[in-house]
Each structure stands twice: as structure tokens, then as C-alpha cells.
Amino acid sequence: MSQYLQGSLLDQAQDADLASLTDLSAARRTHIGNGAWVDVLPGWLRGAGALFDRLAAEVPWRAERRSMYDRVVDVPRLLAFFGEQDALPHPVLGEARAALSAYYAAELGEPFVTAGLCYYRDGRDSVAWHGDRIGRGASTDTMVAILSVGSPRDLLLRPRDGGGPTIRHPVGHGDLLVMGGSCQRTWDHAVPKTTRWTGPRISIQFRPHGVG
């Protein structure tokens, strides 16, 4: 595994080509309110450490800048995007997308088609509170499935209207988290900065057409 990662005991595959998926039916669903739910399956991907190394080295990562008030700042993570017609950067990601599409077909009614990747290099990298409300996520129920490889980081969820407690899910080492129902329009999620030492993490977000 990467010299930068302290992998879990369940994540021992040394070769990314040996990465494999476990049974999705073991995912645990929690209804969090307002028609939203979250499914969590720890360790869905075996060999996540080796896959992290492959993605970190081979994905064409890009750094972005954005306007904030009166200045332009760096986006605090690296990004990559693979559209509906793009080949994914590793075969197991195609297997993951197909498995998710099949498992959630009855509820979602359409396949997952795109993959957005975020590379959190250390605790200074983050993503602010937001919902995936570009496109249909602003008005209809949908799903976003997040597969994490690398060191765990906290993914937080809170009601968009500000009422209720924040929910915390540490995800990494091949963990899967799926946000469904009304989650994108009634809840926000974030990966906050941390001052604690943490290794790098890559998240792979699978989405249906028109959700971003």
C-alpha cells in the first residue's frame, strides 16, 4: 500500500488490478428526515489502498481557482471528471458503477452515468457545505453514490434549513456512502478541514444524468 496510508486490516490487496467489490445488500440505510436517507457500507471495495495509489498517480488531476468576494482563491482539493462517454480510470470503477446501477435500479429508475473525483491531499483540503443541486437534484429525488479510497475523512450532513443536529460519517478505505431521496435538496453535506494529521483521500462520486 501507499507509504502515506495506514490501511485497514480489511484492505490488504497490493495490486490495484486485484481490487474487488463486496455484496451491496449489506449496506445499512438510515432515514435522516424530510424524505432523505443515507446508505453506508464500510469496506465495499477491497484493495482500496492499491487503487488509491493508482488513481493518485494516473488520473489527470486539475487544480481550479474560483472568485470569492474580491479575490480569486485556489479550490482546496484536486478534481477530475469522467462524463457519460468517457472511459473510467480503472476497470473496478466501471464495475462499481454497474453494480450501483443494478442494485438501485428500482428506486432510482435510471443508471449512474458520470464519475467526479476529488483528491483531498491532507487536512487542509476540504469542500464547503453544499447540496448537488445543479440540474435535477434541485427539484427531484435522486441519488449520489460516493466511494472513498485512502485515509478516512469525516463527511458531514446537516438539514438545509439549519434545524437539527449534524450527522458525521468517517469514510475511507473502500467505504461506500449513498445519499438518496430528497437528500440533495433538503440536506447539505461537507468535508471540513481538520488540524489533526490525516493522510490523503480520493472520493469517487457516481451520479445519474443531469445531476451535479
Short mmCIF file of C-alpha atoms in Angstrom, two decimals:
data_model
loop_
_atom_site.label_atom_id
_atom_site.label_comp_id
_atom_site.label_asym_id
_atom_site.label_seq_id
_atom_site.Cartn_x
_atom_site.Cartn_y
_atom_site.Cartn_z
CA MET A 1 0.00 0.00 0.00
CA SER A 2 0.99 3.64 -0.28
CA GLN A 3 3.69 4.75 2.15
CA TYR A 4 1.34 7.64 3.04
CA LEU A 5 -1.54 5.41 4.11
CA GLN A 6 -2.16 3.28 7.15
CA GLY A 7 -4.68 0.90 5.60
CA SER A 8 -7.29 -1.08 7.46
CA LEU A 9 -6.82 -4.78 8.09
CA LEU A 10 -9.57 -5.46 5.55
CA ASP A 11 -7.70 -3.62 2.80
CA GLN A 12 -4.67 -5.77 2.08
CA ALA A 13 -4.63 -6.19 -1.73
CA GLN A 14 -1.26 -4.95 -3.01
CA ASP A 15 -2.25 -4.77 -6.69
CA ALA A 16 -4.97 -2.41 -7.90
CA ASP A 17 -5.86 -4.95 -10.60
CA LEU A 18 -6.99 -7.30 -7.81
CA ALA A 19 -9.44 -4.77 -6.33
CA SER A 20 -12.93 -6.22 -5.91
CA LEU A 21 -16.37 -5.36 -4.53
CA THR A 22 -18.36 -6.95 -1.72
CA ASP A 23 -22.13 -7.54 -1.54
CA LEU A 24 -24.14 -4.32 -1.78
CA SER A 25 -27.05 -5.86 0.09
CA ALA A 26 -25.07 -5.41 3.31
CA ALA A 27 -25.48 -1.60 3.08
CA ARG A 28 -27.21 -0.09 6.13
CA ARG A 29 -29.89 2.54 5.47
CA THR A 30 -30.69 5.41 7.81
CA HIS A 31 -33.68 7.68 7.18
CA ILE A 32 -32.48 11.12 8.24
CA GLY A 33 -35.67 13.15 7.75
CA ASN A 34 -37.52 15.24 5.18
CA GLY A 35 -37.64 12.28 2.80
CA ALA A 36 -33.86 11.86 2.75
CA TRP A 37 -31.85 8.73 3.50
CA VAL A 38 -28.24 7.58 3.61
CA ASP A 39 -26.91 4.09 2.89
CA VAL A 40 -23.48 3.19 4.32
CA LEU A 41 -21.39 0.11 3.53
CA PRO A 42 -17.93 0.06 5.13
CA GLY A 43 -15.22 -1.66 3.11
CA TRP A 44 -17.33 -2.19 -0.03
CA LEU A 45 -14.15 -2.10 -2.14
CA ARG A 46 -11.34 -4.49 -1.25
CA GLY A 47 -7.89 -3.34 -2.33
CA ALA A 48 -8.73 0.33 -1.83
CA GLY A 49 -5.18 1.27 -0.83
CA ALA A 50 -3.69 -0.04 -4.06
CA LEU A 51 -6.47 1.64 -6.06
CA PHE A 52 -5.74 4.91 -4.28
CA ASP A 53 -2.10 4.71 -5.39
CA ARG A 54 -3.12 4.04 -9.00
CA LEU A 55 -5.64 6.89 -9.14
CA ALA A 56 -3.34 9.37 -7.40
CA ALA A 57 -0.57 8.64 -9.92
CA GLU A 58 -2.53 8.25 -13.17
CA VAL A 59 -5.69 10.40 -13.09
CA PRO A 60 -5.26 13.76 -14.91
CA TRP A 61 -5.92 15.87 -11.83
CA ARG A 62 -6.58 19.57 -12.25
CA ALA A 63 -6.37 22.45 -9.80
CA GLU A 64 -9.10 25.07 -10.07
CA ARG A 65 -9.46 28.65 -8.86
CA ARG A 66 -12.66 30.49 -8.03
CA SER A 67 -13.77 34.00 -7.19
CA MET A 68 -14.53 34.67 -3.54
CA TYR A 69 -15.63 38.14 -2.63
CA ASP A 70 -12.93 40.46 -4.02
CA ARG A 71 -10.23 37.90 -4.77
CA VAL A 72 -9.52 34.63 -6.58
CA VAL A 73 -8.59 31.64 -4.43
CA ASP A 74 -7.48 28.07 -5.01
CA VAL A 75 -10.14 25.37 -4.73
CA PRO A 76 -8.87 23.31 -1.75
CA ARG A 77 -8.74 19.91 -3.50
CA LEU A 78 -7.80 18.48 -6.89
CA LEU A 79 -10.53 17.47 -9.33
CA ALA A 80 -11.24 15.18 -12.27
CA PHE A 81 -14.45 14.40 -14.14
CA PHE A 82 -15.47 11.49 -16.36
CA GLY A 83 -18.61 12.02 -18.43
CA GLU A 84 -21.09 9.53 -19.81
CA GLN A 85 -18.92 8.65 -22.82
CA ASP A 86 -15.55 8.70 -21.03
CA ALA A 87 -13.62 5.60 -20.04
CA LEU A 88 -13.17 5.43 -16.26
CA PRO A 89 -9.58 5.43 -14.96
CA HIS A 90 -9.74 1.86 -13.60
CA PRO A 91 -11.93 -1.15 -14.51
CA VAL A 92 -13.15 -1.65 -10.94
CA LEU A 93 -14.78 1.78 -11.06
CA GLY A 94 -16.79 0.64 -14.07
CA GLU A 95 -17.76 -2.47 -12.11
CA ALA A 96 -18.77 -0.29 -9.17
CA ARG A 97 -20.92 1.98 -11.34
CA ALA A 98 -22.63 -1.02 -12.94
CA ALA A 99 -23.23 -2.68 -9.57
CA LEU A 100 -24.74 0.51 -8.13
CA SER A 101 -26.95 0.98 -11.19
CA ALA A 102 -28.26 -2.57 -10.90
CA TYR A 103 -28.79 -2.52 -7.14
CA TYR A 104 -30.62 0.82 -7.05
CA ALA A 105 -32.47 0.43 -10.38
CA ALA A 106 -35.92 0.01 -8.85
CA GLU A 107 -35.59 3.10 -6.66
CA LEU A 108 -33.59 5.36 -8.95
CA GLY A 109 -35.19 4.35 -12.25
CA GLU A 110 -32.06 5.16 -14.25
CA PRO A 111 -28.34 4.28 -14.19
CA PHE A 112 -25.43 6.12 -12.67
CA VAL A 113 -23.51 7.55 -15.64
CA THR A 114 -20.89 10.11 -14.56
CA ALA A 115 -17.98 9.98 -12.12
CA GLY A 116 -16.49 13.02 -10.40
CA LEU A 117 -13.26 12.55 -8.46
CA CYS A 118 -11.92 14.72 -5.63
CA TYR A 119 -8.39 14.35 -4.24
CA TYR A 120 -8.03 15.60 -0.65
CA ARG A 121 -4.26 15.73 -0.20
CA ASP A 122 -4.26 16.43 3.54
CA GLY A 123 -6.37 18.01 6.26
CA ARG A 124 -6.15 21.44 4.63
CA ASP A 125 -8.18 20.25 1.65
CA SER A 126 -11.95 20.36 2.03
CA VAL A 127 -15.32 21.01 0.45
CA ALA A 128 -17.76 23.53 1.92
CA TRP A 129 -21.40 22.94 2.81
CA HIS A 130 -23.48 22.33 -0.32
CA GLY A 131 -26.06 20.09 -1.98
CA ASP A 132 -25.76 18.68 -5.50
CA ARG A 133 -28.49 21.00 -6.75
CA ILE A 134 -27.18 21.79 -10.22
CA GLY A 135 -29.70 20.25 -12.60
CA ARG A 136 -32.44 17.87 -11.48
CA GLY A 137 -31.12 17.49 -7.93
CA ALA A 138 -32.67 20.88 -7.12
CA SER A 139 -36.23 19.71 -7.78
CA THR A 140 -36.49 15.91 -7.79
CA ASP A 141 -35.41 12.97 -5.67
CA THR A 142 -32.16 11.43 -6.88
CA MET A 143 -29.03 9.66 -5.64
CA VAL A 144 -25.33 10.38 -5.35
CA ALA A 145 -23.07 7.42 -4.51
CA ILE A 146 -19.64 8.17 -3.02
CA LEU A 147 -16.85 5.58 -2.94
CA SER A 148 -13.85 6.59 -0.83
CA VAL A 149 -10.28 5.30 -1.05
CA GLY A 150 -7.37 6.42 1.11
CA SER A 151 -7.39 7.70 4.66
CA PRO A 152 -10.77 8.34 6.29
CA ARG A 153 -12.20 11.86 6.37
CA ASP A 154 -15.43 12.99 8.01
CA LEU A 155 -18.35 13.59 5.68
CA LEU A 156 -20.92 15.75 7.47
CA LEU A 157 -24.61 16.20 6.73
CA ARG A 158 -26.99 18.80 8.14
CA PRO A 159 -30.54 19.94 7.25
CA ARG A 160 -30.53 22.69 4.66
CA ASP A 161 -32.88 24.80 6.80
CA GLY A 162 -30.42 24.69 9.69
CA GLY A 163 -32.66 22.72 12.07
CA GLY A 164 -31.46 19.53 13.69
CA PRO A 165 -28.06 18.05 14.53
CA THR A 166 -25.14 17.45 12.17
CA ILE A 167 -24.57 13.81 11.17
CA ARG A 168 -20.96 12.61 10.86
CA HIS A 169 -19.72 9.68 8.73
CA PRO A 170 -15.97 8.91 8.63
CA VAL A 171 -15.38 7.42 5.15
CA GLY A 172 -12.23 5.94 3.60
CA HIS A 173 -10.58 2.55 2.92
CA GLY A 174 -13.15 1.47 0.31
CA ASP A 175 -16.27 2.69 2.16
CA LEU A 176 -19.47 3.45 0.24
CA LEU A 177 -21.96 6.17 1.17
CA VAL A 178 -25.10 6.77 -0.90
CA MET A 179 -27.29 9.84 -0.39
CA GLY A 180 -30.82 9.31 -1.67
CA GLY A 181 -34.40 10.52 -1.66
CA SER A 182 -34.63 14.27 -1.13
CA CYS A 183 -31.13 14.48 0.37
CA GLN A 184 -29.59 16.81 -2.24
CA ARG A 185 -32.31 19.44 -1.94
CA THR A 186 -33.22 19.19 1.76
CA TRP A 187 -29.77 18.49 3.27
CA ASP A 188 -26.26 19.87 2.78
CA HIS A 189 -23.02 17.93 3.08
CA ALA A 190 -19.36 18.89 3.56
CA VAL A 191 -15.86 17.55 4.14
CA PRO A 192 -14.39 20.06 6.62
CA LYS A 193 -10.75 20.99 7.11
CA THR A 194 -9.03 19.37 10.07
CA THR A 195 -5.96 20.28 12.09
CA ARG A 196 -5.44 16.64 13.05
CA TRP A 197 -2.94 14.69 10.97
CA THR A 198 -4.68 12.81 8.19
CA GLY A 199 -3.46 11.05 5.10
CA PRO A 200 -4.79 11.69 1.60
CA ARG A 201 -8.24 10.56 0.41
CA ILE A 202 -9.86 10.27 -3.01
CA SER A 203 -13.63 10.25 -3.36
CA ILE A 204 -15.41 8.97 -6.47
CA GLN A 205 -18.94 10.37 -6.85
CA PHE A 206 -21.26 8.48 -9.18
CA ARG A 207 -24.30 10.41 -10.41
CA PRO A 208 -27.22 9.94 -12.83
CA HIS A 209 -27.61 12.09 -15.93
CA GLY A 210 -28.31 15.75 -15.21
CA VAL A 211 -27.35 15.72 -11.53
CA GLY A 212 -24.34 17.74 -10.41
#
